[in-house]
CSV table of C-alpha atoms and ligand atoms in Angstrom, one decimal:
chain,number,residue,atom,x,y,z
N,13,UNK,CA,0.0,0.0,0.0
N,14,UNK,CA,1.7,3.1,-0.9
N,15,UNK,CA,-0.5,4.8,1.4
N,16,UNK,CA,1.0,3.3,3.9
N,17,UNK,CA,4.8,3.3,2.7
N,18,UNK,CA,4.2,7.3,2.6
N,19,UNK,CA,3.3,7.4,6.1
N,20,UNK,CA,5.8,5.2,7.2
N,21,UNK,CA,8.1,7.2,5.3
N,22,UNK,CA,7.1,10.4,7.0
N,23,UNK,CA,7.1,8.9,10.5
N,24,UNK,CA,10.9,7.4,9.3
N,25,UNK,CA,11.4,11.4,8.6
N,26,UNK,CA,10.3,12.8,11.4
N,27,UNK,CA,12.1,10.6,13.5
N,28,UNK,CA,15.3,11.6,12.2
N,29,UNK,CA,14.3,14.7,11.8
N,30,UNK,CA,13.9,14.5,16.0
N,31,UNK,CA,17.2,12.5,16.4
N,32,UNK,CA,19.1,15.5,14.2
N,33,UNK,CA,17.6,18.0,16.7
N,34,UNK,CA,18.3,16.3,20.0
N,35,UNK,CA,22.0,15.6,18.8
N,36,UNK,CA,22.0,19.4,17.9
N,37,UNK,CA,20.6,20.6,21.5
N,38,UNK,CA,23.2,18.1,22.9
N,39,UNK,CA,26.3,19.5,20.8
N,40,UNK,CA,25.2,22.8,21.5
N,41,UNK,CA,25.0,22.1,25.0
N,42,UNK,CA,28.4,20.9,24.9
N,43,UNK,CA,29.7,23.7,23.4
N,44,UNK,CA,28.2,26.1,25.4
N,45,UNK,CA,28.8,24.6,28.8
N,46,UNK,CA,31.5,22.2,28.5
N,47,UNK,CA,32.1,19.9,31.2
N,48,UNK,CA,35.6,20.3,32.5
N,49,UNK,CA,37.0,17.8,35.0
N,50,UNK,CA,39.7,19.9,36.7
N,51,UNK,CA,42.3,18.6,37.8
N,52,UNK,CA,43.9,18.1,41.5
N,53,UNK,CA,46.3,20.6,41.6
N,54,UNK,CA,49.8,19.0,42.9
N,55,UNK,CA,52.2,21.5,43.1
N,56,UNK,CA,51.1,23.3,46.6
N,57,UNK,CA,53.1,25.4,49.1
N,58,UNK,CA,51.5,26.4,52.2
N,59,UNK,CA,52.4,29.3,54.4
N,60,UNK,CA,52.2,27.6,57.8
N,61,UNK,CA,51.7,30.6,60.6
N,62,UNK,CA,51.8,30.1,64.6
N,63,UNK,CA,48.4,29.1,66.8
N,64,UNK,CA,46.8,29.1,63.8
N,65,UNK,CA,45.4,25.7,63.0
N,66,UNK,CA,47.8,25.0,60.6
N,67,UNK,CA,49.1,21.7,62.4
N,68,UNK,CA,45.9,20.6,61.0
N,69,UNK,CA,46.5,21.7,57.4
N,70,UNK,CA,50.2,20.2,57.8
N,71,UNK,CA,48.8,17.3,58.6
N,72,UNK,CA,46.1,17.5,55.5
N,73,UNK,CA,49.4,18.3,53.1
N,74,UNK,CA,51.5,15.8,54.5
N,75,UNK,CA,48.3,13.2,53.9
N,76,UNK,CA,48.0,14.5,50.1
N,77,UNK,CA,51.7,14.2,49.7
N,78,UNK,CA,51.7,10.4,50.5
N,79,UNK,CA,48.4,9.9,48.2
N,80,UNK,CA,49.9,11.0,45.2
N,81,UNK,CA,53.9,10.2,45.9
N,82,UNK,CA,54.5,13.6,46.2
N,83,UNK,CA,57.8,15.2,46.9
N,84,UNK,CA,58.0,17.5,50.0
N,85,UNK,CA,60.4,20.2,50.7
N,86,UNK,CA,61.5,19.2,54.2
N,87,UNK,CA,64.1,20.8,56.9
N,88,UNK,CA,67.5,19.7,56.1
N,89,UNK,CA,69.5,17.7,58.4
N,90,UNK,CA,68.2,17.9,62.3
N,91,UNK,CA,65.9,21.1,61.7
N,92,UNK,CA,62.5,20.2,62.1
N,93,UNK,CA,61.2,23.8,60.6
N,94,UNK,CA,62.9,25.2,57.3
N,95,UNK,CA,65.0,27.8,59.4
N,96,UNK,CA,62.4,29.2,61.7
N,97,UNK,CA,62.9,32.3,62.6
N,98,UNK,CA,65.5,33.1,60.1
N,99,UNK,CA,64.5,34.3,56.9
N,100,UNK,CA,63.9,31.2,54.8
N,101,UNK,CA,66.7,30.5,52.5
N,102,UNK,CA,66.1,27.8,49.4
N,103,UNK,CA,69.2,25.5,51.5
N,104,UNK,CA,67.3,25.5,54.6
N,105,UNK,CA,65.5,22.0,52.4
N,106,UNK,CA,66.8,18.7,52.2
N,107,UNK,CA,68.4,17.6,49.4
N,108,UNK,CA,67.8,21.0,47.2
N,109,UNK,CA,71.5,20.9,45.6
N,110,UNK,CA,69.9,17.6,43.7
N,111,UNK,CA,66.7,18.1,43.6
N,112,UNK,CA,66.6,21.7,42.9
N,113,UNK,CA,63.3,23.3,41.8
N,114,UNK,CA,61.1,20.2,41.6
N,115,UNK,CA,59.3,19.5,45.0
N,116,UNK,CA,56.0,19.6,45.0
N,117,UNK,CA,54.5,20.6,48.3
N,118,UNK,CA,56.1,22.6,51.2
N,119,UNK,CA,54.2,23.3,54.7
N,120,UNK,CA,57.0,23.3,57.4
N,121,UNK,CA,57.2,26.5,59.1
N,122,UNK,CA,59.2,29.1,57.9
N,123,UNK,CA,59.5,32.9,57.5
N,124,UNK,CA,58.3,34.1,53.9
N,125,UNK,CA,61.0,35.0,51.2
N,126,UNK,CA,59.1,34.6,48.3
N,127,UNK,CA,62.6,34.4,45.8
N,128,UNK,CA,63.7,31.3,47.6
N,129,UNK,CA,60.9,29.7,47.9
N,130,UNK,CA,60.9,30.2,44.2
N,131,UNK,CA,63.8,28.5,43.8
N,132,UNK,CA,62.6,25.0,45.6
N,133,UNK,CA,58.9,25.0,43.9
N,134,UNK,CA,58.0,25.0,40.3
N,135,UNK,CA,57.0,28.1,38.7
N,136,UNK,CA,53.2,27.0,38.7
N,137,UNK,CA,52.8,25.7,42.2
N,138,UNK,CA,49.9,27.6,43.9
N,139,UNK,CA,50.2,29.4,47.2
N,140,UNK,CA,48.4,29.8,50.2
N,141,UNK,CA,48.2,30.6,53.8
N,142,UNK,CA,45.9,30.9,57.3
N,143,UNK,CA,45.2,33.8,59.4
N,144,UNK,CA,43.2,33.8,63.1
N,145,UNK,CA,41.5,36.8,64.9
N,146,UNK,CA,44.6,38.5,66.2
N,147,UNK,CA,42.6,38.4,69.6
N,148,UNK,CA,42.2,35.0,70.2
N,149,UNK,CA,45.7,34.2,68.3
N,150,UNK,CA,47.3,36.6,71.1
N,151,UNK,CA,46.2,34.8,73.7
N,152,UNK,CA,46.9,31.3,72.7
N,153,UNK,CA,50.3,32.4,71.5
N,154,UNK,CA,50.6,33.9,75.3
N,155,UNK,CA,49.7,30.3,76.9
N,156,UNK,CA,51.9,28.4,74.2
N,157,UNK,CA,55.1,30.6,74.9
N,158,UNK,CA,54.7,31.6,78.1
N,159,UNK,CA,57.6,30.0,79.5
N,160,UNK,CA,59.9,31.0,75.8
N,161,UNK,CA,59.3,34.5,74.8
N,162,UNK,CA,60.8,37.3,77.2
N,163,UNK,CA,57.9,39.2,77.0
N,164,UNK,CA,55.5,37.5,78.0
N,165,UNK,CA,57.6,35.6,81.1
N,166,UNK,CA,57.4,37.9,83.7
N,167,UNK,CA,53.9,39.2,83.6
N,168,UNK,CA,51.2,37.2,86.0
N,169,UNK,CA,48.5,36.7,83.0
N,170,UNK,CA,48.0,37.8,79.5
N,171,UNK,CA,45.2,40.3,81.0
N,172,UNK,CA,48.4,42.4,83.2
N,173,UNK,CA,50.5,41.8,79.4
N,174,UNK,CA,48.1,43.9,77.6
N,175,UNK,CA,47.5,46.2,80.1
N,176,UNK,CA,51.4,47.4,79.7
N,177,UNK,CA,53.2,45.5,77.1
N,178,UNK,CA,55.6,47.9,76.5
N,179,UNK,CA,56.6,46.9,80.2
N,180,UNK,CA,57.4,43.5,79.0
N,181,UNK,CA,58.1,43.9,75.5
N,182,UNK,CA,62.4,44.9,74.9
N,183,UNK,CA,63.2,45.3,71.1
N,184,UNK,CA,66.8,44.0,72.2
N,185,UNK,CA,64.6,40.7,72.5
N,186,UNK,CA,63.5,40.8,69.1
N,187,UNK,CA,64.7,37.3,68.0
N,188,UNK,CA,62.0,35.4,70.5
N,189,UNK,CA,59.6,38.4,71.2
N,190,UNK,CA,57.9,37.8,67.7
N,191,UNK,CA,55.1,35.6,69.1
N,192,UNK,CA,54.2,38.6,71.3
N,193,UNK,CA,53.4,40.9,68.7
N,194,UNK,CA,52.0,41.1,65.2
N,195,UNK,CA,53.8,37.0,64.7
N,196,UNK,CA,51.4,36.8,61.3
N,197,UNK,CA,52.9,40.2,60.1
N,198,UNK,CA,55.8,38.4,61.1
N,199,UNK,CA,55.4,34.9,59.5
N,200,UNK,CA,54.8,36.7,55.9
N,201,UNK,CA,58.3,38.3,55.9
N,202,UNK,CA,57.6,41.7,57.2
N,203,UNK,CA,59.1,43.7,60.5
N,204,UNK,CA,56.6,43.2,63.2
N,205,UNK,CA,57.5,46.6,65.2
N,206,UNK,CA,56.9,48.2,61.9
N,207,UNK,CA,55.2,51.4,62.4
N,208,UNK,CA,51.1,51.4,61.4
N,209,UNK,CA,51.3,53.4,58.4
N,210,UNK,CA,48.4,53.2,56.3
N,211,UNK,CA,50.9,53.4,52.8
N,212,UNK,CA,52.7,51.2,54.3
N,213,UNK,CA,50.1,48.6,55.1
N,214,UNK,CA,48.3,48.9,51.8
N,215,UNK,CA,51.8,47.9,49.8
N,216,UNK,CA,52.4,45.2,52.2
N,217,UNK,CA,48.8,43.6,51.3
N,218,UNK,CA,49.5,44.3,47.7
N,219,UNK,CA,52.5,42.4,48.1
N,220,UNK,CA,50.9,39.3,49.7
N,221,UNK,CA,48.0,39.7,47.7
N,222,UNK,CA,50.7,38.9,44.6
N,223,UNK,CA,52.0,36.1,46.2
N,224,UNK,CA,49.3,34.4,47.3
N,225,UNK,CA,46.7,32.9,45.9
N,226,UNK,CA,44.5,32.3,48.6
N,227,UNK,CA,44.2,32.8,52.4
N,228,UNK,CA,42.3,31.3,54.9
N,229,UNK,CA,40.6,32.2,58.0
N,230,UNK,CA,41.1,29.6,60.6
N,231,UNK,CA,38.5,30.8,62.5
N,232,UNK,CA,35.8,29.6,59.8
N,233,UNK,CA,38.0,26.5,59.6
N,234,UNK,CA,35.6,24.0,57.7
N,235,UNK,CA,34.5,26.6,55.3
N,236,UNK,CA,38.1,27.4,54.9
N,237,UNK,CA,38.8,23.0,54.1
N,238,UNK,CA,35.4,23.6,51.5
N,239,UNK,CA,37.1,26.6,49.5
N,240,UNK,CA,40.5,24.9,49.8
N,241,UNK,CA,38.9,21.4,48.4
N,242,UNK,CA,36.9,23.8,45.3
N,243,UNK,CA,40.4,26.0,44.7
N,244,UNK,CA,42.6,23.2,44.3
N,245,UNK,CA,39.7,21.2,43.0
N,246,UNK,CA,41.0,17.9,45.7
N,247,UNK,CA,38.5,15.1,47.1
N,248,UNK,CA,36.5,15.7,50.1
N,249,UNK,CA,38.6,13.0,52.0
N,250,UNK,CA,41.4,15.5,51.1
N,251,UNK,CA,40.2,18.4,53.5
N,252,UNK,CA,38.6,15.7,56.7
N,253,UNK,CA,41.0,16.3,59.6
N,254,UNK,CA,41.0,15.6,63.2
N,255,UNK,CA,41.8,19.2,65.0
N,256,UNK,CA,45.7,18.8,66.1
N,257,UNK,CA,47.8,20.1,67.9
N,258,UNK,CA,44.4,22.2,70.4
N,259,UNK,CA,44.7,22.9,74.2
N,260,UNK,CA,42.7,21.7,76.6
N,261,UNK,CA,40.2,24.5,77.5
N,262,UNK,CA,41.2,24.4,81.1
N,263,UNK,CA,44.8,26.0,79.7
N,264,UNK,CA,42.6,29.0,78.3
N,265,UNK,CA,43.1,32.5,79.9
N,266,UNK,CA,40.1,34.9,80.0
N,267,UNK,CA,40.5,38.0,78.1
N,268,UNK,CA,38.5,41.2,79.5
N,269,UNK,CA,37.0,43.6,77.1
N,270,UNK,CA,39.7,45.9,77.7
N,271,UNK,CA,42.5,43.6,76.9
N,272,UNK,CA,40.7,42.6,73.4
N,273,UNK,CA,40.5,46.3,72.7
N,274,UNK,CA,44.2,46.5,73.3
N,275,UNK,CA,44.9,43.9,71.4
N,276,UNK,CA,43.5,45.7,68.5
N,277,UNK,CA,45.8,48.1,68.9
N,278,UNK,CA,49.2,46.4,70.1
N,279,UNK,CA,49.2,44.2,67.4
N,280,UNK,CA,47.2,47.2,64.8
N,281,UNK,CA,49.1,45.0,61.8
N,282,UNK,CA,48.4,41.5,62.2
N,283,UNK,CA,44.9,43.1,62.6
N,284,UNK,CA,44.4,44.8,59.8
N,285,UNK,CA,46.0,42.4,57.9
N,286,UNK,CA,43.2,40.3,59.4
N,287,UNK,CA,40.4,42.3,58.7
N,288,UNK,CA,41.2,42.9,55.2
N,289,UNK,CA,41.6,39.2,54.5
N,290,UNK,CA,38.6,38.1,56.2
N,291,UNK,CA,37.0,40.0,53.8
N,292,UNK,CA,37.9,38.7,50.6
N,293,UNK,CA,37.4,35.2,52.0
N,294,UNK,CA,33.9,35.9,52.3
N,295,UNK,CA,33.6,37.4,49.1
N,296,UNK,CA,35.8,35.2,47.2
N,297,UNK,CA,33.2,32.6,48.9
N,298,UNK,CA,30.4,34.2,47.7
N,299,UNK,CA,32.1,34.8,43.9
N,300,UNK,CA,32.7,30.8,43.8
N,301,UNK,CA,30.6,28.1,46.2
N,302,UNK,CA,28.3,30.6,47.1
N,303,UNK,CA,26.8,30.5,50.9
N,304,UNK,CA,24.2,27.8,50.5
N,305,UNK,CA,26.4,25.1,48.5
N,306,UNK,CA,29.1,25.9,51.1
N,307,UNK,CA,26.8,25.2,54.1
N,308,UNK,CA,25.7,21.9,52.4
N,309,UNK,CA,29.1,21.1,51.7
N,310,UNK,CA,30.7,22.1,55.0
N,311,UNK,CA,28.0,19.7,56.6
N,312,UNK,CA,28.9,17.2,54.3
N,313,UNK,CA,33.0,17.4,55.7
N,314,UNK,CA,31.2,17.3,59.4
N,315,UNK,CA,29.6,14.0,58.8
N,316,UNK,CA,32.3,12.6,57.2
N,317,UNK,CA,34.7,13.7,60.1
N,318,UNK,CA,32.0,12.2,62.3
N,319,UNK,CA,32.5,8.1,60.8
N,320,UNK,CA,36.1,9.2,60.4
N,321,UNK,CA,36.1,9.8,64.6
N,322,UNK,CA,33.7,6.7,64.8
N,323,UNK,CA,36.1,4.5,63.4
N,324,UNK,CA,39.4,5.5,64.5
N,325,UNK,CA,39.1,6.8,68.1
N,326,UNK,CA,39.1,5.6,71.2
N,327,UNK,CA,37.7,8.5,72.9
N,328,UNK,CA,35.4,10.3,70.3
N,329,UNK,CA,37.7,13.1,71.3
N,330,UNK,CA,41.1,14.8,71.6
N,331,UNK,CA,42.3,13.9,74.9
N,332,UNK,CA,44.8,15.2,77.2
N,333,UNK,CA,48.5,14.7,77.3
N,334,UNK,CA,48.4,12.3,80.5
N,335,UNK,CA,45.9,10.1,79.2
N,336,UNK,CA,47.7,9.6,75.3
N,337,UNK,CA,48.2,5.8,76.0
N,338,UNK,CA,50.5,5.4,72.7
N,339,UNK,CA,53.4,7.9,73.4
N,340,UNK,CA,54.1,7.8,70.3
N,341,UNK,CA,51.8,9.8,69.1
N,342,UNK,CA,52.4,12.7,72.1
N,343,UNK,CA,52.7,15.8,70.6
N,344,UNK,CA,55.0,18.4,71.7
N,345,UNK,CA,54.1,20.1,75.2
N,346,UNK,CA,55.2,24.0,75.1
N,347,UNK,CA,54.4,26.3,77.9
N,348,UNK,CA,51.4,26.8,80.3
N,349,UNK,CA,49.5,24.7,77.6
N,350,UNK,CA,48.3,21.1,78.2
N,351,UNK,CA,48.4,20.1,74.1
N,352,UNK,CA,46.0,17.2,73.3
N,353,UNK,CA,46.1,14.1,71.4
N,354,UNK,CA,44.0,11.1,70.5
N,355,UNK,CA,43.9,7.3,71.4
N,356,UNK,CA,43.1,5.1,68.6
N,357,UNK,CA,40.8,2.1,68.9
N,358,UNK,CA,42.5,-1.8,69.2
N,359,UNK,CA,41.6,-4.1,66.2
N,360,UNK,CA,41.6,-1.8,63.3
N,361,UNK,CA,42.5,-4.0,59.8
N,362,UNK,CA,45.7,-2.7,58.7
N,363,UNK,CA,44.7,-0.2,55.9
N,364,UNK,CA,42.2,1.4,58.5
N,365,UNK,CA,45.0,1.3,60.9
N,366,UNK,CA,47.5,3.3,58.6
N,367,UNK,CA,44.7,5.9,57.8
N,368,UNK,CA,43.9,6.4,60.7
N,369,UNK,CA,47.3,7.1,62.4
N,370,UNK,CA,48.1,9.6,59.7
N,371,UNK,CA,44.8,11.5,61.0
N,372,UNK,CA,46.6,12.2,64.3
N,373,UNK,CA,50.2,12.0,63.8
N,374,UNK,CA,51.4,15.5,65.2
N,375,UNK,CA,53.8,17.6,63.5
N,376,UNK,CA,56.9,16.6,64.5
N,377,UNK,CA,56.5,12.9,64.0
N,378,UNK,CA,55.2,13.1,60.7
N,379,UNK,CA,58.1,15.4,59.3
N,380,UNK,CA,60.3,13.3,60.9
N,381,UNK,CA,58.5,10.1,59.2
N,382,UNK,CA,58.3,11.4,56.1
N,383,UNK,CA,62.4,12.4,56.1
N,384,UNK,CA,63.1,8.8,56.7
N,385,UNK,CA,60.6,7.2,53.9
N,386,UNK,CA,61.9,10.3,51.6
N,387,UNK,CA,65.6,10.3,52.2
N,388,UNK,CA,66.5,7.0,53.8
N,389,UNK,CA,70.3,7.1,53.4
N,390,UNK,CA,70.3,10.3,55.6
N,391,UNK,CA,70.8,9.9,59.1
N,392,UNK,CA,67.4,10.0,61.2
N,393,UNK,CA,66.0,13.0,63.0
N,394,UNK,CA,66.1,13.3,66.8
N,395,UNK,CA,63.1,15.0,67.7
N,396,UNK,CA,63.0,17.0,70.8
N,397,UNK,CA,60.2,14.6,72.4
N,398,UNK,CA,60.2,12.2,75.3
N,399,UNK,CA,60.3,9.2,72.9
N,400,UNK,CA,63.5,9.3,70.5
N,401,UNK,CA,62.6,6.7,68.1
N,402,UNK,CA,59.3,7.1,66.9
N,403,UNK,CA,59.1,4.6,64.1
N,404,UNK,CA,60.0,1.6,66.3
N,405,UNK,CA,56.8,2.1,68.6
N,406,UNK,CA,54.2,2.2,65.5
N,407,UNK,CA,53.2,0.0,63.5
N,408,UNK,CA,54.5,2.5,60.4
N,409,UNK,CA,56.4,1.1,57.4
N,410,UNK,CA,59.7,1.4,58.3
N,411,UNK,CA,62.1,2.5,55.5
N,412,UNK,CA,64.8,0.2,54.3
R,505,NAG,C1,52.7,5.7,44.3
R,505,NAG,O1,53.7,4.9,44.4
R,505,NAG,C2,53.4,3.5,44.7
R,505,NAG,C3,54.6,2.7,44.9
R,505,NAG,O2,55.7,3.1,44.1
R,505,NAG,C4,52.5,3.0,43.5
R,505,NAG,O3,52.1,1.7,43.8
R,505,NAG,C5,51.3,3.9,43.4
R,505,NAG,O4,50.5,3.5,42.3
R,505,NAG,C6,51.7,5.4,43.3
R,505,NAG,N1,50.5,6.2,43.3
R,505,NAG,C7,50.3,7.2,42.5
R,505,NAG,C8,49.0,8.0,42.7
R,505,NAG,O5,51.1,7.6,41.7
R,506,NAG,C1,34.7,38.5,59.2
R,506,NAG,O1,33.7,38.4,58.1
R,506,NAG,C2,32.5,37.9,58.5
R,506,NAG,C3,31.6,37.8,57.3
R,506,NAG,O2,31.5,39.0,56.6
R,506,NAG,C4,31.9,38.9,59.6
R,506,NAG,O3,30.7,38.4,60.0
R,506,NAG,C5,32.9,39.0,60.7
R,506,NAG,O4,32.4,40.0,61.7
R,506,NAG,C6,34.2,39.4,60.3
R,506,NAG,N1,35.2,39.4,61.4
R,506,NAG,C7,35.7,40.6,61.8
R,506,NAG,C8,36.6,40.4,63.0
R,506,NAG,O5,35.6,41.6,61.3
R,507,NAG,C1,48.8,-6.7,59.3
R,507,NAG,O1,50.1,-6.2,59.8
R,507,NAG,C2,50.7,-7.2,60.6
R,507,NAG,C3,51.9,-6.5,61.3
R,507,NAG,O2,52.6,-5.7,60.4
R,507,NAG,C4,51.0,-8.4,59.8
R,507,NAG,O3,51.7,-9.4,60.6
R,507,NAG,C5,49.7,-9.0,59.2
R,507,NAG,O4,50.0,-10.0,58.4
R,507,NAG,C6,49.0,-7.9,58.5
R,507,NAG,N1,47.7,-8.4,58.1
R,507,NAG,C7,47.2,-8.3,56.9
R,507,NAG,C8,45.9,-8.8,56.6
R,507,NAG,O5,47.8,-7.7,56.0
């Protein structure tokens, strides 16, 4: 029936006809909106300031490091920070005469010199930092060194500090009296008894605005982990952390309203350097994730940290440094401050096991680790801990 071929014919038609337009809304789609997978970003360096959380984000680079067999920039020889206090110099890393400018992540502490740094990371690596509410940074840092930094030695609590530094605080003692005033100012490479010159400020956060690519604000820490996850565009596992390297809250001093106000004031750099950065992480925030993405996603990190804690700890918790059953896993005690740690549960399987004793290595022990697994014909570091030999009390791979 031709009839019947015809409208077979058309139906044939119109069906391709469809099929053309579908693959053309799909191209077009394509072409408009192409769907990029980015890619992890691997060449990282980390600015890592003092009583600032960034133990934790250590820890999280160290973690990342081992993931992808990345090279870290370590502290040569016995240091365990690249050259802290001094001025960081491009020697100040382990093995940099051979390995020259190919490492791939750098977090120990150090003081900023952005041409040496240059030297040890590749020309693409991105940079970033952390900065805390100089008030609440002060008086951690007060606690912490209490016992190290002139300043703050002879003066009954942080509340009679701040009421006259300048009583305390000798420029002669320059060289330990950093932590006492304007340390982030510090940190970045700048003089911390600078005067507060509003020129002066505005070049320096030019300048660090230049160098870095992004800064943090430790006091939003898990949005901070979100934006650092989108930036670098790394797995949510990337970012989950155990809080290191915290006091116990019975170590923290009571500031008066007063001695906040003064803080604003004795340390007017690290402060406006604070204020100025707190707001582009909100906006940068807003420009990117937006505030309702980032809320689902920072709730996502909170119930992943959650099962994390679940299946690792002990405890639930950080606990104090008394009750830290494996003393390997001590971190280092400074000061008036009682530093926590964590207990791991018996009877993990083995790859649980080695997760979750990266999650609360401290500081120390994982530099020192990682020196070992990265140069193994170098003689170990002695770390200035109760237990010498770390390795032989874990159950860690040790290096041949
Ligand atoms: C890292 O190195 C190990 C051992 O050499 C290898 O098995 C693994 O596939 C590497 N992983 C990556 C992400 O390159
Ligand atoms: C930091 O930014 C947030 C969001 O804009 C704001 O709520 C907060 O008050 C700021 N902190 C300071 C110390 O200005
Ligand atoms: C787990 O590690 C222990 C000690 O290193 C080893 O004796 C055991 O065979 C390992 N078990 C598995 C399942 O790999």
């Amino acid at each position: 029936n031709p009839l019947k071929l015809f409208f077979l014919s058309r139906h044939i038609k119109c069906f391709i006809i469809f099929c053309l337009c579908l693959g053309l809304i799909f191209l077009h789609k394509e072409l408009l909106m192409p769907y990029k997978p980015c890619r992890a970003k691997t060449n990282v360096m980390f600015l890592k300031t003092h009583k600032t959380a960034s133990s934790t984000v250590l820890n999280i680079m160290f973690r990342f490091a081992e993931r992808y067999n990345l090279t870290v920039a370590l502290p040569a020889d016995q240091l365990v920070h690249l050259g802290y206090p001094k001025t960081f110099l491009a020697h100040f890393v382990e093995e940099f005469e051979a390995i020259g400018q190919n490492y791939n992540i750098m977090c120990n502490h150090l003081r900023f010199n952005p041409s040496e740094v240059k030297k040890v990371m590749a020309a693409n690596t991105f940079y970033f930092s952390i900065l805390r509410n100089p008030i609440r940074l002060l008086e951690s840092s007060y606690v912490y060194y209490k016992d190290n930094v002139p300043a703050f030695r002879f003066s009954k609590d942080v509340n009679e500090f701040l009421a006259s530094p300048m009583k305390y605080y000798h420029l002669e003692h320059y060289k330990k009296n950093m932590y006492a005033r304007n340390i982030m100012w510090f940190d970045f490479g700048y003089d911390n008894n600078a005067e507060d010159n509003k020129k002066y400020i505005q070049a320096v956060l030019k300048e660090i605005e230049q160098n870095f690519h992004l800064i943090l604000i430790s006091d939003y820490f898990d949005e901070s982990m979100i934006l650092l996850k989108h930036t670098l565009c790394w797995d949510l596992d990337d970012v989950i952390y155990f809080k290191l390297n915290s006091r116990s809250q019975d170590t923290v001093q009571t500031l008066t309203p007063e001695s906040e106000e003064r803080i604003k004031v004795w340390c007017s750099l690290d402060w406006k350097l604070y204020l100025h950065f707190n707001q582009s992480f909100w906006r940068r925030i807003e420009e990117t994730i937006g505030l309702k993405e980032l809320e689902k996603e920072v709730n996502r990190l909170r119930t992943r940290q959650k099962e994390l804690m679940d299946t690792c700890l002990l405890d639930q918790e950080a606990v104090g440094k008394d009750d830290i059953k494996n003393k390997a896993f001590l971190p280092y005690q400074s000061g008036d401050a009682n530093i926590l740690g964590y207990n791991l549960k018996q009877d993990l399987d083995n790859m649980t096991l080695r997760t979750c004793q990266k999650m609360v290595m401290p500081e120390l022990q994982y530099t020192s680790y990682l020196y070992t697994v990265q140069h193994p014909h170098k003689k170990r570091k002695i770390l200035p801990l109760p237990l010498a030999s770390f390795q032989e009390k874990t159950q860690l791979p040790t290096p041949n």
